[in-house]
PDB file of C-alpha atoms in Angstrom:
ATOM      1  CA  ASP A   1     368.097 205.981 106.919  1.00  0.00           C
ATOM      2  CA  VAL A   2     371.216 204.986 104.606  1.00  0.00           C
ATOM      3  CA  LYS A   3     370.426 202.439 102.334  1.00  0.00           C
ATOM      4  CA  VAL A   4     373.306 200.683 100.375  1.00  0.00           C
ATOM      5  CA  THR A   5     371.801 198.411  97.859  1.00  0.00           C
ATOM      6  CA  GLN A   6     373.643 195.299  96.057  1.00  0.00           C
ATOM      7  CA  SER A   7     371.249 194.308  93.384  1.00  0.00           C
ATOM      8  CA  SER A   8     372.350 190.770  93.066  1.00  0.00           C
ATOM      9  CA  ARG A   9     372.200 188.674  96.114  1.00  0.00           C
ATOM     10  CA  TYR A  10     373.034 185.308  94.909  1.00  0.00           C
ATOM     11  CA  LEU A  11     374.821 184.506  91.538  1.00  0.00           C
ATOM     12  CA  VAL A  12     376.206 181.480  89.722  1.00  0.00           C
ATOM     13  CA  LYS A  13     378.323 181.889  87.005  1.00  0.00           C
ATOM     14  CA  ARG A  14     380.785 179.883  84.691  1.00  0.00           C
ATOM     15  CA  THR A  15     384.504 179.993  84.828  1.00  0.00           C
ATOM     16  CA  GLY A  16     385.662 182.808  82.359  1.00  0.00           C
ATOM     17  CA  GLU A  17     382.292 184.725  82.270  1.00  0.00           C
ATOM     18  CA  LYS A  18     382.424 188.581  82.884  1.00  0.00           C
ATOM     19  CA  VAL A  19     380.514 189.321  86.169  1.00  0.00           C
ATOM     20  CA  PHE A  20     379.044 192.613  86.932  1.00  0.00           C
ATOM     21  CA  LEU A  21     378.152 193.383  90.814  1.00  0.00           C
ATOM     22  CA  GLU A  22     376.295 196.594  91.395  1.00  0.00           C
ATOM     23  CA  CYS A  23     376.073 198.778  94.166  1.00  0.00           C
ATOM     24  CA  VAL A  24     374.061 201.968  94.869  1.00  0.00           C
ATOM     25  CA  GLN A  25     373.966 204.106  97.858  1.00  0.00           C
ATOM     26  CA  ASP A  26     371.240 206.839  98.498  1.00  0.00           C
ATOM     27  CA  MET A  27     373.076 209.090 101.148  1.00  0.00           C
ATOM     28  CA  ASP A  28     375.215 211.205  98.830  1.00  0.00           C
ATOM     29  CA  HIS A  29     378.437 209.677 100.188  1.00  0.00           C
ATOM     30  CA  GLU A  30     381.808 210.390  98.665  1.00  0.00           C
ATOM     31  CA  ASN A  31     383.346 207.311  99.429  1.00  0.00           C
ATOM     32  CA  MET A  32     382.522 203.692  98.396  1.00  0.00           C
ATOM     33  CA  PHE A  33     384.283 200.235  98.778  1.00  0.00           C
ATOM     34  CA  TRP A  34     384.030 196.698  97.774  1.00  0.00           C
ATOM     35  CA  TYR A  35     385.341 194.070 100.051  1.00  0.00           C
ATOM     36  CA  ARG A  36     385.247 190.284  99.552  1.00  0.00           C
ATOM     37  CA  GLN A  37     384.781 187.939 102.901  1.00  0.00           C
ATOM     38  CA  ASP A  38     385.787 184.235 103.012  1.00  0.00           C
ATOM     39  CA  PRO A  39     385.544 181.982 106.327  1.00  0.00           C
ATOM     40  CA  GLY A  40     388.402 182.982 108.752  1.00  0.00           C
ATOM     41  CA  LEU A  41     389.835 185.733 106.776  1.00  0.00           C
ATOM     42  CA  GLY A  42     387.561 188.346 107.448  1.00  0.00           C
ATOM     43  CA  LEU A  43     386.659 191.362 104.928  1.00  0.00           C
ATOM     44  CA  ARG A  44     389.530 192.145 102.484  1.00  0.00           C
ATOM     45  CA  LEU A  45     389.480 195.382 100.427  1.00  0.00           C
ATOM     46  CA  ILE A  46     389.402 195.057  96.747  1.00  0.00           C
ATOM     47  CA  TYR A  47     388.987 198.473  95.735  1.00  0.00           C
ATOM     48  CA  PHE A  48     387.864 201.938  96.708  1.00  0.00           C
ATOM     49  CA  SER A  49     386.870 205.156  95.343  1.00  0.00           C
ATOM     50  CA  TYR A  50     386.771 208.611  96.696  1.00  0.00           C
ATOM     51  CA  ASP A  51     384.941 210.348  93.885  1.00  0.00           C
ATOM     52  CA  VAL A  52     383.458 209.951  90.522  1.00  0.00           C
ATOM     53  CA  LYS A  53     385.639 208.365  87.928  1.00  0.00           C
ATOM     54  CA  MET A  54     388.308 207.925  90.751  1.00  0.00           C
ATOM     55  CA  LYS A  55     389.358 204.440  91.853  1.00  0.00           C
ATOM     56  CA  GLU A  56     392.153 203.234  94.104  1.00  0.00           C
ATOM     57  CA  LYS A  57     393.355 199.602  94.564  1.00  0.00           C
ATOM     58  CA  GLY A  58     392.937 197.822  97.844  1.00  0.00           C
ATOM     59  CA  ASP A  59     394.705 194.976  99.235  1.00  0.00           C
ATOM     60  CA  ILE A  60     393.571 192.194  96.785  1.00  0.00           C
ATOM     61  CA  PRO A  61     392.691 193.954  93.508  1.00  0.00           C
ATOM     62  CA  GLU A  62     393.972 191.376  91.213  1.00  0.00           C
ATOM     63  CA  GLY A  63     391.301 189.827  88.841  1.00  0.00           C
ATOM     64  CA  TYR A  64     389.022 192.722  89.551  1.00  0.00           C
ATOM     65  CA  SER A  65     388.224 196.039  88.151  1.00  0.00           C
ATOM     66  CA  VAL A  66     385.602 198.685  89.038  1.00  0.00           C
ATOM     67  CA  SER A  67     383.797 201.664  87.578  1.00  0.00           C
ATOM     68  CA  ARG A  68     382.298 204.840  89.169  1.00  0.00           C
ATOM     69  CA  GLU A  69     380.449 206.818  86.630  1.00  0.00           C
ATOM     70  CA  LYS A  70     378.038 208.340  89.003  1.00  0.00           C
ATOM     71  CA  LYS A  71     378.346 209.241  92.600  1.00  0.00           C
ATOM     72  CA  GLU A  72     375.815 206.964  93.749  1.00  0.00           C
ATOM     73  CA  ARG A  73     377.096 203.603  91.837  1.00  0.00           C
ATOM     74  CA  PHE A  74     380.173 201.744  92.358  1.00  0.00           C
ATOM     75  CA  SER A  75     380.359 198.530  90.187  1.00  0.00           C
ATOM     76  CA  LEU A  76     382.678 195.643  90.615  1.00  0.00           C
ATOM     77  CA  ILE A  77     383.854 193.714  87.495  1.00  0.00           C
ATOM     78  CA  LEU A  78     385.299 190.424  87.155  1.00  0.00           C
ATOM     79  CA  GLU A  79     386.495 190.156  83.754  1.00  0.00           C
ATOM     80  CA  SER A  80     387.070 186.369  83.340  1.00  0.00           C
ATOM     81  CA  ALA A  81     385.512 184.707  86.670  1.00  0.00           C
ATOM     82  CA  SER A  82     387.579 181.991  88.387  1.00  0.00           C
ATOM     83  CA  THR A  83     386.706 179.577  90.858  1.00  0.00           C
ATOM     84  CA  ASN A  84     388.660 181.183  93.360  1.00  0.00           C
ATOM     85  CA  GLN A  85     386.775 184.276  93.217  1.00  0.00           C
ATOM     86  CA  THR A  86     383.776 182.427  94.775  1.00  0.00           C
ATOM     87  CA  SER A  87     383.116 184.542  97.829  1.00  0.00           C
ATOM     88  CA  MET A  88     380.676 186.894  99.490  1.00  0.00           C
ATOM     89  CA  TYR A  89     381.140 190.401  98.047  1.00  0.00           C
ATOM     90  CA  LEU A  90     380.172 193.450 100.352  1.00  0.00           C
ATOM     91  CA  CYS A  91     379.787 196.814  98.996  1.00  0.00           C
ATOM     92  CA  ALA A  92     380.247 199.910 101.658  1.00  0.00           C
ATOM     93  CA  SER A  93     379.807 203.773 101.576  1.00  0.00           C
ATOM     94  CA  ASP A  94     381.203 206.222 103.994  1.00  0.00           C
ATOM     95  CA  PRO A  95     380.824 209.892 104.123  1.00  0.00           C
ATOM     96  CA  ASP A  96     384.128 210.222 106.236  1.00  0.00           C
ATOM     97  CA  GLY A  97     386.608 208.405 104.284  1.00  0.00           C
ATOM     98  CA  SER A  98     387.112 204.880 106.445  1.00  0.00           C
ATOM     99  CA  SER A  99     386.667 205.882 110.075  1.00  0.00           C
ATOM    100  CA  GLY A 100     385.047 202.814 111.065  1.00  0.00           C
ATOM    101  CA  ASN A 101     381.939 204.303 112.703  1.00  0.00           C
ATOM    102  CA  THR A 102     380.221 205.775 109.749  1.00  0.00           C
ATOM    103  CA  ILE A 103     380.552 203.094 107.257  1.00  0.00           C
ATOM    104  CA  TYR A 104     377.312 201.244 105.855  1.00  0.00           C
ATOM    105  CA  PHE A 105     377.346 197.883 104.159  1.00  0.00           C
ATOM    106  CA  GLY A 106     375.298 196.509 101.577  1.00  0.00           C
ATOM    107  CA  GLU A 107     373.475 193.011 102.417  1.00  0.00           C
ATOM    108  CA  GLY A 108     376.247 191.129 100.520  1.00  0.00           C
ATOM    109  CA  SER A 109     376.371 189.430  96.971  1.00  0.00           C
ATOM    110  CA  TRP A 110     377.136 185.578  97.234  1.00  0.00           C
ATOM    111  CA  LEU A 111     378.938 184.694  94.103  1.00  0.00           C
ATOM    112  CA  THR A 112     379.712 181.003  93.035  1.00  0.00           C
ATOM    113  CA  VAL A 113     381.862 180.443  90.223  1.00  0.00           C
ATOM    114  CA  VAL A 114     381.744 176.877  88.752  1.00  0.00           C
TER     115      VAL A 114
ATOM    116  CA  ARG B   1     401.225 186.990 110.846  1.00  0.00           C
ATOM    117  CA  LYS B   2     397.664 188.227 110.185  1.00  0.00           C
ATOM    118  CA  GLU B   3     397.498 192.001 111.025  1.00  0.00           C
ATOM    119  CA  VAL B   4     394.311 191.750 113.119  1.00  0.00           C
ATOM    120  CA  GLU B   5     393.959 188.359 114.758  1.00  0.00           C
ATOM    121  CA  GLN B   6     391.149 186.691 116.646  1.00  0.00           C
ATOM    122  CA  ASP B   7     390.197 183.436 117.769  1.00  0.00           C
ATOM    123  CA  PRO B   8     387.539 181.940 115.460  1.00  0.00           C
ATOM    124  CA  GLY B   9     385.747 180.099 118.055  1.00  0.00           C
ATOM    125  CA  PRO B  10     383.019 178.997 118.345  1.00  0.00           C
ATOM    126  CA  PHE B  11     382.459 180.076 121.684  1.00  0.00           C
ATOM    127  CA  ASN B  12     379.632 177.957 123.181  1.00  0.00           C
ATOM    128  CA  VAL B  13     378.098 179.379 126.269  1.00  0.00           C
ATOM    129  CA  PRO B  14     374.910 179.063 128.312  1.00  0.00           C
ATOM    130  CA  GLU B  15     372.214 181.874 128.598  1.00  0.00           C
ATOM    131  CA  GLY B  16     373.143 184.154 131.287  1.00  0.00           C
ATOM    132  CA  ALA B  17     376.974 183.491 130.955  1.00  0.00           C
ATOM    133  CA  THR B  18     379.763 185.791 130.600  1.00  0.00           C
ATOM    134  CA  VAL B  19     382.184 185.550 127.718  1.00  0.00           C
ATOM    135  CA  ALA B  20     385.385 187.458 126.597  1.00  0.00           C
ATOM    136  CA  PHE B  21     386.734 187.826 123.014  1.00  0.00           C
ATOM    137  CA  ASN B  22     390.188 189.125 122.578  1.00  0.00           C
ATOM    138  CA  CYS B  23     391.767 190.695 119.406  1.00  0.00           C
ATOM    139  CA  THR B  24     395.408 191.291 118.626  1.00  0.00           C
ATOM    140  CA  TYR B  25     396.721 193.734 116.204  1.00  0.00           C
ATOM    141  CA  SER B  26     400.180 193.931 114.774  1.00  0.00           C
ATOM    142  CA  ASN B  27     400.436 197.745 113.897  1.00  0.00           C
ATOM    143  CA  SER B  28     401.521 199.862 116.885  1.00  0.00           C
ATOM    144  CA  ALA B  29     400.580 203.022 114.890  1.00  0.00           C
ATOM    145  CA  SER B  30     396.904 202.109 114.721  1.00  0.00           C
ATOM    146  CA  GLN B  31     394.516 204.728 115.727  1.00  0.00           C
ATOM    147  CA  SER B  32     390.972 203.618 115.955  1.00  0.00           C
ATOM    148  CA  PHE B  33     389.284 200.474 117.060  1.00  0.00           C
ATOM    149  CA  PHE B  34     385.920 198.794 116.741  1.00  0.00           C
ATOM    150  CA  TRP B  35     383.852 195.758 117.416  1.00  0.00           C
ATOM    151  CA  TYR B  36     381.295 194.934 114.543  1.00  0.00           C
ATOM    152  CA  ARG B  37     378.727 192.120 115.107  1.00  0.00           C
ATOM    153  CA  GLN B  38     377.629 190.211 112.074  1.00  0.00           C
ATOM    154  CA  ASP B  39     374.627 187.607 111.822  1.00  0.00           C
ATOM    155  CA  CYS B  40     374.818 184.608 109.513  1.00  0.00           C
ATOM    156  CA  ARG B  41     374.543 185.728 105.866  1.00  0.00           C
ATOM    157  CA  LYS B  42     374.013 189.265 106.801  1.00  0.00           C
ATOM    158  CA  GLU B  43     376.271 192.421 106.535  1.00  0.00           C
ATOM    159  CA  PRO B  44     378.528 193.566 109.490  1.00  0.00           C
ATOM    160  CA  LYS B  45     377.181 196.305 111.580  1.00  0.00           C
ATOM    161  CA  LEU B  46     378.966 198.347 114.068  1.00  0.00           C
ATOM    162  CA  LEU B  47     378.640 197.031 117.745  1.00  0.00           C
ATOM    163  CA  MET B  48     380.716 199.865 119.395  1.00  0.00           C
ATOM    164  CA  SER B  49     383.728 201.744 119.105  1.00  0.00           C
ATOM    165  CA  VAL B  50     386.708 201.059 121.433  1.00  0.00           C
ATOM    166  CA  TYR B  51     388.147 203.877 123.409  1.00  0.00           C
ATOM    167  CA  SER B  52     391.501 204.050 125.381  1.00  0.00           C
ATOM    168  CA  SER B  53     390.048 204.456 128.555  1.00  0.00           C
ATOM    169  CA  GLY B  54     387.664 201.520 127.980  1.00  0.00           C
ATOM    170  CA  ASN B  55     383.761 201.992 127.234  1.00  0.00           C
ATOM    171  CA  GLU B  56     380.681 200.225 128.296  1.00  0.00           C
ATOM    172  CA  ASP B  57     377.167 200.002 126.289  1.00  0.00           C
ATOM    173  CA  GLY B  58     374.601 198.195 128.514  1.00  0.00           C
ATOM    174  CA  ARG B  59     375.919 194.341 128.666  1.00  0.00           C
ATOM    175  CA  PHE B  60     378.996 194.951 126.411  1.00  0.00           C
ATOM    176  CA  THR B  61     382.447 196.429 127.727  1.00  0.00           C
ATOM    177  CA  ALA B  62     385.264 197.139 125.156  1.00  0.00           C
ATOM    178  CA  GLN B  63     388.825 197.584 126.204  1.00  0.00           C
ATOM    179  CA  LEU B  64     392.001 198.579 124.669  1.00  0.00           C
ATOM    180  CA  ASN B  65     395.553 197.931 125.730  1.00  0.00           C
ATOM    181  CA  ARG B  66     397.807 199.623 123.463  1.00  0.00           C
ATOM    182  CA  ALA B  67     401.067 198.479 125.311  1.00  0.00           C
ATOM    183  CA  SER B  68     400.005 194.896 124.476  1.00  0.00           C
ATOM    184  CA  GLN B  69     398.242 195.589 121.186  1.00  0.00           C
ATOM    185  CA  TYR B  70     395.106 193.858 122.091  1.00  0.00           C
ATOM    186  CA  ILE B  71     391.323 194.786 122.190  1.00  0.00           C
ATOM    187  CA  SER B  72     388.701 192.898 124.290  1.00  0.00           C
ATOM    188  CA  LEU B  73     384.967 192.584 124.443  1.00  0.00           C
ATOM    189  CA  LEU B  74     383.212 191.454 127.357  1.00  0.00           C
ATOM    190  CA  ILE B  75     379.544 190.379 127.014  1.00  0.00           C
ATOM    191  CA  ARG B  76     377.508 189.845 130.392  1.00  0.00           C
ATOM    192  CA  ASP B  77     374.370 188.174 130.768  1.00  0.00           C
ATOM    193  CA  SER B  78     374.406 186.594 127.317  1.00  0.00           C
ATOM    194  CA  LYS B  79     371.105 186.362 125.364  1.00  0.00           C
ATOM    195  CA  LEU B  80     370.188 183.942 122.869  1.00  0.00           C
ATOM    196  CA  SER B  81     370.102 187.054 120.478  1.00  0.00           C
ATOM    197  CA  ASP B  82     373.769 187.801 120.968  1.00  0.00           C
ATOM    198  CA  SER B  83     374.645 184.684 119.036  1.00  0.00           C
ATOM    199  CA  ALA B  84     376.659 185.970 115.954  1.00  0.00           C
ATOM    200  CA  THR B  85     380.090 186.599 114.708  1.00  0.00           C
ATOM    201  CA  TYR B  86     382.018 189.475 116.230  1.00  0.00           C
ATOM    202  CA  LEU B  87     384.607 191.177 114.111  1.00  0.00           C
ATOM    203  CA  CYS B  88     387.455 193.130 115.565  1.00  0.00           C
ATOM    204  CA  VAL B  89     388.232 196.142 113.225  1.00  0.00           C
ATOM    205  CA  VAL B  90     391.337 198.327 113.414  1.00  0.00           C
ATOM    206  CA  ASN B  91     391.827 201.699 111.187  1.00  0.00           C
ATOM    207  CA  GLY B  92     395.290 202.873 109.998  1.00  0.00           C
ATOM    208  CA  TYR B  93     397.028 199.988 108.195  1.00  0.00           C
ATOM    209  CA  ASN B  94     397.249 200.029 104.469  1.00  0.00           C
ATOM    210  CA  ALA B  95     396.953 202.692 101.874  1.00  0.00           C
ATOM    211  CA  GLY B  96     394.558 205.286 102.373  1.00  0.00           C
ATOM    212  CA  ASN B  97     394.162 204.474 106.188  1.00  0.00           C
ATOM    213  CA  MET B  98     391.520 201.769 105.443  1.00  0.00           C
ATOM    214  CA  LEU B  99     389.920 199.577 107.927  1.00  0.00           C
ATOM    215  CA  THR B 100     391.519 196.261 108.492  1.00  0.00           C
ATOM    216  CA  PHE B 101     389.036 193.346 109.705  1.00  0.00           C
ATOM    217  CA  GLY B 102     389.712 190.279 111.876  1.00  0.00           C
ATOM    218  CA  GLY B 103     388.526 187.071 110.868  1.00  0.00           C
ATOM    219  CA  GLY B 104     385.665 187.012 113.506  1.00  0.00           C
ATOM    220  CA  THR B 105     384.763 185.180 116.536  1.00  0.00           C
ATOM    221  CA  ARG B 106     381.716 183.154 116.549  1.00  0.00           C
ATOM    222  CA  LEU B 107     379.315 183.115 119.607  1.00  0.00           C
ATOM    223  CA  MET B 108     376.756 180.713 120.017  1.00  0.00           C
ATOM    224  CA  VAL B 109     374.478 181.313 123.055  1.00  0.00           C
ATOM    225  CA  LYS B 110     372.399 178.097 124.346  1.00  0.00           C
ATOM    226  CA  PRO B 111     369.309 177.923 126.142  1.00  0.00           C
TER     227      PRO B 111
END
C-alpha cells in the first residue's frame, strides 16, 4: 500500500517564523508535489519535483521554497510565514508525472499563522 | 474565469435520491478528466476517471461533453456515506501538464 506521510498534521506558527513541512513517500516515486487547499479554491500547486535536487514552480510559488535531497523526501519551506499562508497543505507523489489516476496524497498539514 | 469551475453547493438530498454534479473547464485542449472524493479534513481520493464514452461504476456514472466542455457525475440511490466533497480534476493546463482541481461540490445526504 502506497503511503505518503506528512509528519506535522496541525501547526500554529507566528508571523515571520520559518516553517518546515515534511513529506515522505515509501513507493520510490519519481514525482512529488506540494499543494495548498483553501475553501472554494480547490487544490493549487505550489511546487513539484521530478527528481532528486530538481524542483519546478507551480501556480503559486511565491513565499515558498522546497527541498528534495533524497528521493523519498520533499520538504516545503515557508521562509517567513505570513497570515495569508494559513491553509491546508497537501503533499502528493506519483510514479507517472501527474496523470490523475496514480497520484497519492498525504493526509494534509493544517497550518495556522497568527 | 476559473479554469475548472464547480457549483460549491451544498447539495442536501435525502437517502435514496439521485443527485448530479456538473463541472466546466475552460481549456479545450484538456486531455484527461477525473472525479475525486474528499471527506472532511481528509485527503482527496480518486473516485473515478471520466472517459469520452461515459463510464459507470456501481451507483456512480461519469460523463464527458467535450463540445460543451463539461463533465458530470451522477450518483444514484444516495447513501449517508456518500456525504463528502466531490472534486472535478482536469489534466493538461499548466506547465508540466499538471492536474488542475475545481473548488469542489459538497454533498450532504440526510436520513
